[in-house]
Amino acid sequence: MTDFLQGLNDVQRQAVLATEGPVMVLAGAGSGKTRVITYRIAHLIRNVGVSPQNILALTFTNKAAGEMRQRIDGILERGSASSLWIGTFHSVFARLLRSYIHLIGYDRNFSIFDADDSKSLIKQCMKELNLSPETLPVNLVHSAISKAKNSFVLPPEFHRKAIDDQSQKVSLVYERYVHKLRENNALDFDDLLIKPIELFTEHPAVLEQLQGYFKYLLIDEYQDTNRVQYLVAKMIAAQHQNIFVVGDDAQSIYSWRGADITNMLNFNDDYGDAQVFKLVDNYRSTKTILDAANSVISRNTRQIKKELVANSGMGEPITLIEAFNEKREAEKVADHINSIRLSKGAEYRSFAIFYRTNAQSRVLEDMMRQNRIPYKIFGSVSFYKRKEIKDAVAYMRLVLNERDSESLLRVINFPPRKIGDVSINKLKEFAEERNMSLYEAVVHANEGGFQSRLVNALTGFASLIEAMRQQAEAGTVYDVLSMLYETTGLLSLLKEENTPESLARHENLQELLSMTRDFADHNHDAATLGDFLATISLASDYDETQESDNYVSLMTVHAAKGLEFPVVFVTGMEERLFPLNSYEPGELEEERRLFYVAITRAQTKLFLSWAQSRYMYGQPQMCLRSTFINEVDPDLIVTEGGRKLSESPTKVSASAMAGRPVFGSSLRPQPGRPSAKVPTVKPAGSARPTGAAKSEYRPGTRVQHAIFGPGTVLDVQGKGPKQKVKINFRNAGEKTLMVQYANLKVVG
DNA sequence: TGGAACCCGATTTTT
DNA sequence: TCGGGTTCCA
Ligand SMILES: Nc1ncnc2c1ncn2[C@@H]1O[C@H](COP(=O)(O)OP(=O)(O)OP(=O)(O)O)[C@@H](O)[C@H]1O
């Protein structure tokens, strides 16, 4: 047996060596599950003699896939992992579908619609069905449809099960949406998983072929697979049963996306005589961190009890940071980073800052910049979601897939070609009449009886697309994009505008261009336009890591899953933020699992921080410390002063506060239930007061604010629910607040 | 047609 | 507070 297996403990090694038949590794955080998968693949190749292309490994993110490939390369010779199939469910099946999708009536150059594209298509469907987004929010429809798809509930079944009025409406949209996707020759994210099932069902020969090809199937983070993923995996493994899954039910944090722990719980029933291995040694964190994690997760009722034992000593205590507001919180985080760097010589890359919602990143980001701490935000506004990038990509999508009307509509008047709504509607009518796609209608514009001005604009557009198409056939992706930039003058337009925003866009477009270069360099055999588009459709900001760069990582807790950092800050530990407003006990348990994930990312030092007040929707809100902090053994926590929490004067916990009046604060404005202290707000509308408002505020009025303290009104703007007051606070300076939310108390 | 002025709702979390 | 969407006007 080869020596790399030395890097495993006994149970891990057994799991690696059990190469045949169904195997599940069920174990807590940091117990080396991912290592087992990695080594098992290396073992299959090196010792069992399996050819890399016969192994399919599915991960949760592209980043995890990249890292796994790298590590396997590290164990074996360089390049031996290159023909392995490693990727997310989505990227692997997108690639496979390109070879087979013609069998189920799509063109191989199908477009992949991201969430924004899907929503815009849904909006269109709703418009056609006369459903107003006010009564039925697009986001809700989108998530309902996506949830259905992820549970493999297709429109007919959805329709049958739709009882209440709302789901019946959703059902109508769903049906039309699916239809339109097909018209666009497009798949949305969920289709990338559903279409393989359709394909396998309708063409069993294809399934058989793939079953013979993917002789070994391995799945990481199995606890977060959804029903469709489960079904696809089952189909592929049906013959040989060589399915190997690893996961931790305590880290299931994607149930809102259809992830279903029962996939894990039923593994034994689904695959007869499956072997199950449990790893108990944690190699990542200090005992302190692990004890904290264990005490938190033990509060969940729905869980498989698992042992998890530290392999190192207690280490440093957990530090609780309490701050006046979120700015101060961020400042303190920055201070701690600098002081640890100086005292311990830690690199920036050793630090990670986590938060529950993306909105929290802004303040942290500002503070990092102010303190000249290099940082990188993962997620937030993805590069690929930027308008200019989406526009450029839409052009390329249309070039590849002329039925992609979604993309056509996006760029037909960008840059402006004087083709406005009116013209577009005419074009749509014409297309409908002739039963053509929008692009075909554009090509045949001269037969549409349009004004010659419009015909010219449309033909000009068509010839650009046609020229790009020829370029795509003859040249590289780089050539196609260059042609777009040159013909439309996109870059020079932005340069001329010469605002900071336009220059940033200019830079982004340049960046996209250099990405096409890199892409050609890295994928010699598969560098067509289609390959490029498929890759970037499924890529996200979360994927990039450059080991060489040295920066502090900022990300949501969700994005942190699977990662580890020596020093971790979990910020925003406040009631209603983390845990985020949860109404059902099940949701609270998922929040708790999320907290468990956050804690267990830390190797040597953990900070938990919270702020007494925080701006939300531009208004300061009082915050209470998260109950989650009370779920950690107070002996493990010290305050910034170094005092043990268990010995500190008892903090009033959020639960003890519940029901008790807190001065001047409802945590957030409660719609339709104004707190008694809020100055009564007159309903907007016909009875709007005119003339000098009978406001309780006048310049000079002395007021008290829950957070900013005492102050004097300087100015009153507007009236009614939108009334704002400018106040000079004794300690906090000048602020303009909305009366409705400010919870001001008039004093004196 | 396109820009500017306004209004309103949003914050979960991501492939 | 911010950004998307709508409305209104040149
Ligand atoms: N047998 C071992 N000996 C030494 N270190 C190990 C061993 N197994 C794993 N590790 C180390 O422990 C850390 C956690 O391993 P890994 O990421 O594989 O755990 P995991 O179970 O996938 O964690 P999580 O579920 O939290 O993502 C890694 O730094 C890894 O290198």
Coordinates of C-alpha atoms and ligand atoms in Angstrom, one line a residue, chain A residues 6-10 12 27-39 71 220-221 223 246-248 251 279 281-285 311 560-564 596-597 600-601 603, ligand 1:
Chain A
Q6 CA -0.2 7.2 6.4
G7 CA -1.9 10.6 6.5
L8 CA -5.1 9.0 7.7
N9 CA -6.3 7.5 10.9
D10 CA -7.6 4.0 11.1
Q12 CA -10.4 7.1 7.7
A27 CA -19.0 12.7 10.9
G28 CA -18.8 16.0 12.5
A29 CA -16.9 19.1 11.5
G30 CA -13.2 19.0 10.9
S31 CA -13.0 15.2 11.2
G32 CA -11.4 14.8 7.8
K33 CA -14.3 13.9 5.6
T34 CA -13.0 15.9 2.7
R35 CA -9.6 14.4 3.2
V36 CA -11.1 10.9 3.0
I37 CA -12.8 11.7 -0.3
T38 CA -9.6 13.1 -1.7
Y39 CA -7.4 10.2 -0.6
R71 CA -4.9 18.1 -3.7
D220 CA -19.1 15.5 -0.8
E221 CA -21.5 17.5 1.5
Q223 CA -26.4 16.5 3.7
V246 CA -19.7 12.0 3.1
G247 CA -21.6 14.5 5.2
D248 CA -22.6 15.9 8.5
Q251 CA -24.0 21.1 8.8
L279 CA -15.1 9.7 12.3
D281 CA -11.3 12.8 15.8
N282 CA -11.3 16.5 15.0
Y283 CA -8.1 17.7 13.6
R284 CA -9.0 21.3 13.0
S285 CA -9.9 23.2 16.2
N311 CA -7.0 16.4 19.0
A560 CA -17.7 29.5 4.7
K561 CA -18.9 25.9 4.7
G562 CA -16.0 23.5 4.1
L563 CA -13.3 26.1 4.8
E564 CA -11.0 26.7 7.7
Y596 CA -22.3 25.5 14.4
V597 CA -20.7 25.7 10.9
T600 CA -16.2 25.1 13.6
R601 CA -14.3 26.9 10.8
Q603 CA -8.7 26.5 14.1
Ligands
LIG1 N1 -5.8 11.9 9.8 C1 -5.5 13.2 9.9 N2 -4.4 13.7 10.4 C2 -4.1 15.0 10.5 N3 -4.8 15.9 10.0 C3 -6.0 15.6 9.4 C4 -6.4 14.3 9.3 N4 -7.6 14.2 8.7 C5 -7.9 15.5 8.4 N5 -7.0 16.4 8.9 C6 -7.0 17.8 8.8 O1 -8.1 18.3 9.5 C7 -8.7 19.4 8.9 C8 -10.2 19.2 8.5 O2 -10.3 18.2 7.5 P1 -11.4 18.2 6.4 O3 -11.6 19.5 5.9 O4 -11.2 17.1 5.5 O5 -12.6 17.9 7.4 P2 -14.2 17.8 7.1 O6 -14.7 16.7 7.9 O7 -14.4 17.8 5.6 O8 -14.6 19.2 7.7 P3 -16.0 20.0 7.5 O9 -17.1 19.0 7.6 O10 -16.0 20.9 8.7 O11 -15.9 20.7 6.2 C9 -7.9 19.7 7.6 O12 -7.0 20.7 7.9 C10 -7.2 18.4 7.4 O13 -6.0 18.6 6.7

